[in-house]
Tab-separated table of C-alpha atoms in Angstrom:
chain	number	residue	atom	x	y	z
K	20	UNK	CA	-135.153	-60.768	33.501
K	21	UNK	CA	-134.577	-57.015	33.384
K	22	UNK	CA	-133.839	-55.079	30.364
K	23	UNK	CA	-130.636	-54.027	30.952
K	24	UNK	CA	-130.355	-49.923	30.604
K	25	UNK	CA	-127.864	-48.173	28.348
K	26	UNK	CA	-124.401	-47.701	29.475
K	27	UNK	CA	-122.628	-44.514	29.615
K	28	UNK	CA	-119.013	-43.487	29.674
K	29	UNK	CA	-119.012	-39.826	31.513
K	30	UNK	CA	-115.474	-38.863	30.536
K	31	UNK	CA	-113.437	-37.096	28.259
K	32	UNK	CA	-110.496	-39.487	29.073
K	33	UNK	CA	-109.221	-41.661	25.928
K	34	UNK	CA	-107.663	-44.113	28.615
K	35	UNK	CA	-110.788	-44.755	30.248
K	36	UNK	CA	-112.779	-44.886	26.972
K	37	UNK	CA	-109.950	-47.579	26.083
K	38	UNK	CA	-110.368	-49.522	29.237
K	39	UNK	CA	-113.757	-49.448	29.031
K	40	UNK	CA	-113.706	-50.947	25.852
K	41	UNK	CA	-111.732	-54.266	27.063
K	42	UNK	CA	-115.487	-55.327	28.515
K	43	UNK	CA	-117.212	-55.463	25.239
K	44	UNK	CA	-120.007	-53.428	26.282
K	45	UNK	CA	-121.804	-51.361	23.722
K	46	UNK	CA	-121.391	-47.935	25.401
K	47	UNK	CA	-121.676	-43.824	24.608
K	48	UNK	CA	-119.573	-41.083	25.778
K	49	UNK	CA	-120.763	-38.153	27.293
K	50	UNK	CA	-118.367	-35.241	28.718
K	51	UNK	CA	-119.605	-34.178	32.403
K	52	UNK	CA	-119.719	-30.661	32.934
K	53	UNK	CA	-118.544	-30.765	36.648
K	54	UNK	CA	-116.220	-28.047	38.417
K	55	UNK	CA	-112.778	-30.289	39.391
K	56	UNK	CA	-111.349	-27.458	41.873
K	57	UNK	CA	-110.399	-29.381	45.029
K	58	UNK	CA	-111.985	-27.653	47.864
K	59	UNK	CA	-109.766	-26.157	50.611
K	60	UNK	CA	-107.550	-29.007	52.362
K	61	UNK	CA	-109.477	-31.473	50.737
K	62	UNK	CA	-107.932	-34.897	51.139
K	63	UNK	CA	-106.674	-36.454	47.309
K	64	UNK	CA	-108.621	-39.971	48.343
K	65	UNK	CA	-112.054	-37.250	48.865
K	66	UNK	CA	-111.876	-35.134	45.852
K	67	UNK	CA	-111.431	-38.489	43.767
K	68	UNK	CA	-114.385	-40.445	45.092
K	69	UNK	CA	-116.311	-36.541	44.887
K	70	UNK	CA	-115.553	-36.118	41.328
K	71	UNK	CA	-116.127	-39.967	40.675
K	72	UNK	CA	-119.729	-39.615	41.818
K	73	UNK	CA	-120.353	-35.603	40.848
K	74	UNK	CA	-119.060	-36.674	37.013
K	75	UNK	CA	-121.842	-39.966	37.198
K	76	UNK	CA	-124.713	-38.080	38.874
K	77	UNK	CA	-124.578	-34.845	36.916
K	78	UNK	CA	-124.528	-36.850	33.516
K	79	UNK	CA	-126.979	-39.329	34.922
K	80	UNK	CA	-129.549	-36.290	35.043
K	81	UNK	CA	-129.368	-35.791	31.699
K	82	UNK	CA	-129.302	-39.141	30.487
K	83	UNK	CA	-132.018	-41.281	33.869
K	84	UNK	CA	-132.177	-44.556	32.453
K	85	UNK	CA	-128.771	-44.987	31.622
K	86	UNK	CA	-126.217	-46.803	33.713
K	87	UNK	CA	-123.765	-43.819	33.619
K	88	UNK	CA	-119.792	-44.658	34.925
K	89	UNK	CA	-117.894	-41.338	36.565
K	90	UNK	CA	-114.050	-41.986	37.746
K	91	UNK	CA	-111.279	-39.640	38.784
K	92	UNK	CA	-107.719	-40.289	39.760
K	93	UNK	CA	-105.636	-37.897	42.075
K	94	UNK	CA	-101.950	-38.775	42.337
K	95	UNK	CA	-101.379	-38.599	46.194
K	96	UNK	CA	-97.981	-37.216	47.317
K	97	UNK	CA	-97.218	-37.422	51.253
K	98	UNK	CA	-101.318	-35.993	51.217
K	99	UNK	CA	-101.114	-33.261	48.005
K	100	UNK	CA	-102.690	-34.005	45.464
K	101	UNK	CA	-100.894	-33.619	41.658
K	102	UNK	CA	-103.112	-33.218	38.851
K	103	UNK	CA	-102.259	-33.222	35.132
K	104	UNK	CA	-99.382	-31.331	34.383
K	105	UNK	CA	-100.520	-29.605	31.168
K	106	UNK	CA	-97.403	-29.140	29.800
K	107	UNK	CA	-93.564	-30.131	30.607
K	108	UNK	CA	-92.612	-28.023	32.570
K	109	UNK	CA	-94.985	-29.149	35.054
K	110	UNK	CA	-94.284	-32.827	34.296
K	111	UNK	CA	-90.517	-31.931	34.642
K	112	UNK	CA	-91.487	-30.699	38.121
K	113	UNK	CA	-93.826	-33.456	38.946
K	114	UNK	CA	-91.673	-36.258	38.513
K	115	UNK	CA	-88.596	-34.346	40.426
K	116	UNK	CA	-90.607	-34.349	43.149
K	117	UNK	CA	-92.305	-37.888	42.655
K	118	UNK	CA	-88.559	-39.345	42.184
K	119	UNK	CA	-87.821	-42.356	44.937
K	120	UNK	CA	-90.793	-41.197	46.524
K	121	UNK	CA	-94.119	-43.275	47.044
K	122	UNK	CA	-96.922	-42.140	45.568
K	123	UNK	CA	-100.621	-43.300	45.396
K	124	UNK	CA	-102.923	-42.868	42.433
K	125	UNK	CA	-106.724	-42.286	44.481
K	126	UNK	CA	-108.647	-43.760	41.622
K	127	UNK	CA	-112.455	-43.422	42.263
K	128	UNK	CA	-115.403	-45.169	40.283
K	129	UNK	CA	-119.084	-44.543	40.548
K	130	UNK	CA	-121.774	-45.732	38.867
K	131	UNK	CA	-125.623	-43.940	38.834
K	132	UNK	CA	-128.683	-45.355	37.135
K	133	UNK	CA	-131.402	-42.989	38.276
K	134	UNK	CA	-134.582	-44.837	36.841
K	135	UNK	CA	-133.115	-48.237	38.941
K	136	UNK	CA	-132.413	-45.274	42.512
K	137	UNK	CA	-128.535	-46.980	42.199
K	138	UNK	CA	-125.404	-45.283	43.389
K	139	UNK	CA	-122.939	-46.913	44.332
K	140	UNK	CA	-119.192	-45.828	44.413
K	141	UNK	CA	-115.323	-47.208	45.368
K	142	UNK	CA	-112.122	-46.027	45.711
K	143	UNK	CA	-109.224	-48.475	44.671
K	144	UNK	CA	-105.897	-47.114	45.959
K	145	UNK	CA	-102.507	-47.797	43.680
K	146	UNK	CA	-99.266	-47.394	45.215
K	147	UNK	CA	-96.937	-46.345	42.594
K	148	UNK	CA	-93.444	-46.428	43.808
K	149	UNK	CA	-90.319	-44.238	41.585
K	150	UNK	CA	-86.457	-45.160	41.123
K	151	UNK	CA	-84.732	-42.373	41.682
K	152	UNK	CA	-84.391	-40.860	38.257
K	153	UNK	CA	-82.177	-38.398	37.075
K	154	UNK	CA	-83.014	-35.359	35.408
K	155	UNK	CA	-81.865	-37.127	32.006
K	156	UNK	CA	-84.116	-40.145	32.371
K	157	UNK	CA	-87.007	-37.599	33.085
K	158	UNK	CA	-86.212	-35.602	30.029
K	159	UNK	CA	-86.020	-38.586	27.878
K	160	UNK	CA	-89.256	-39.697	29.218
K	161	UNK	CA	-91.114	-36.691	28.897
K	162	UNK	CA	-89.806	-36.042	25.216
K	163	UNK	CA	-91.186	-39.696	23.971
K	164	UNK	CA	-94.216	-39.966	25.598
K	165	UNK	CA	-95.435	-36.563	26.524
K	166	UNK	CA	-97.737	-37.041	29.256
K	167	UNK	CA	-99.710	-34.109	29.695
K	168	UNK	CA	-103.195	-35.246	30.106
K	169	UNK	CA	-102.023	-38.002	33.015
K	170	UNK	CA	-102.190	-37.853	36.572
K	171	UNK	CA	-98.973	-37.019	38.226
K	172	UNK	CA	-97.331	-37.382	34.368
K	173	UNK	CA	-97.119	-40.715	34.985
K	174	UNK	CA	-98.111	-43.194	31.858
K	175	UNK	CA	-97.256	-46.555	33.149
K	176	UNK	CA	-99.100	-48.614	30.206
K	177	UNK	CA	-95.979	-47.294	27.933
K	178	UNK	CA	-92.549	-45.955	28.070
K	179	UNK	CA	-93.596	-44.394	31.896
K	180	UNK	CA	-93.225	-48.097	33.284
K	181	UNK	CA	-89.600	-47.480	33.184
K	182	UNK	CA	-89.904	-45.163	35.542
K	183	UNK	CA	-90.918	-47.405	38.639
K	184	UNK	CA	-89.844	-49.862	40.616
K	185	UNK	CA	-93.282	-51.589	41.672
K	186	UNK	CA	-96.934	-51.143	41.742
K	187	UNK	CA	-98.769	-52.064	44.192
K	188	UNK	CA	-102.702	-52.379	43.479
K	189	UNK	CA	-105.961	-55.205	44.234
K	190	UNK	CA	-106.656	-53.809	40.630
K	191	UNK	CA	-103.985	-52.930	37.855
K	192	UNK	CA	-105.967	-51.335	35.531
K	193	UNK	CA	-106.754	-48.616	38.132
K	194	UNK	CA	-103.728	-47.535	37.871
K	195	UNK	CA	-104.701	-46.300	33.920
K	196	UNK	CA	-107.616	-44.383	35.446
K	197	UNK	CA	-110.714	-47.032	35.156
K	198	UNK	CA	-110.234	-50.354	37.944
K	199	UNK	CA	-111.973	-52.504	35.740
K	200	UNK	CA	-112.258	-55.240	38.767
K	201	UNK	CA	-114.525	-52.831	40.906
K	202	UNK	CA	-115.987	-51.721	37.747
K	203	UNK	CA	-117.375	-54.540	37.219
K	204	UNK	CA	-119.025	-55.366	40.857
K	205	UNK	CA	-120.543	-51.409	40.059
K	206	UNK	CA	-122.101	-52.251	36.970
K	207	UNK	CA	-123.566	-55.678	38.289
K	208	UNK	CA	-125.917	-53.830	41.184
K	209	UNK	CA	-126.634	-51.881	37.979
K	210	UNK	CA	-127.885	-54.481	35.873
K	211	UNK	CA	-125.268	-54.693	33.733
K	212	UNK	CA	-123.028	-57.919	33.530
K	213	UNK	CA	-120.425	-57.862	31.158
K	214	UNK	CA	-120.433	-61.721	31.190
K	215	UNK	CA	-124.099	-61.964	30.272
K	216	UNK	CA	-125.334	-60.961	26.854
């Protein structure tokens, strides 16, 4: 048997850190220093899997014989992407816009383990669909959870699951920005079971 390598988290994200933690793998963190502009017309479903694998590989070169996890989630609206708001205003704006609409969350994994040559990456798509809320629900919303830092201001693992009417996913933790399921499958071809010691 194969020792298995080290495992690394390369994200800044508490929710993925939090996820990641629900495998009871003994992991670090290490925060990716990769350029997130989307390129010109690039499609929300591209620039997640791109900064999925650019956020594993660049932290993979510093760290070879580590099995190193990159994700990104882009909130997909009609084919535009929505990022983090940053602040309300742009969460007031967001969910306007997202309101009775259909919206899928691109979430993209990767996983790199330079010293085993293994890349492998995945895209699980969750289709987030809105009531039609009124500018006093979003208010509310927005004032009690404050969801700045999420994709699309959308924080469905509190308050923010009052906002929808159904998700549709293979995988509902993607949906928090880490799809455990395919995960999983990534860090297997890595040597790294979660379900053997």
């Amino acid at each position: 048997m194969t020792e298995r390598p080290p495992l690394i988290l390369g994200s800044t994200s508490r929710y993925r850190r939090e996820m990641l933690q629900r495998l009871r793998l003994p992991f670090d963190v290490q925060s990716p220093q990769v350029d997130e502009t989307p390129g010109a017309s690039e499609a929300p479903s591209a620039l997640a899997l791109r900064l999925a694998l650019a956020k594993a590989n660049e932290v993979a070169a510093r760290f070879p014989h580590a099995a190193v996890i990159g994700s990104d989630q882009v909130a997909d609206l009609a084919g535009r992407p929505i990022g983090k708001p940053g602040d309300h205003a742009r969460a007031t704006e967001q969910l306007r816009a997202m309101r009775g609409q259909a919206v899928v969350f691109q979430t993209a994994v990767a996983v790199v383990c330079l010293a085993k040559q293994y890349e492998a990456s995945a895209l699980v798509p969750v289709t987030v669909r809105f009531r039609d809320l009124s500018d006093a629900e979003i208010e509310h919303y927005l004032r009690a959870e404050q969801p700045y830092d999420c994709a699309g201001s959308a924080k469905s693992e509190a308050l923010g699951i009052a906002l929808l009417r159904a998700i549709e996913s293979d995988d509902p933790t993607a949906l928090v920005g880490l799809p455990l399921i395919k995960t999983c499958e990534l860090l297997r071809g890595a040597g790294v079971d979660p379900l053997i010691a």
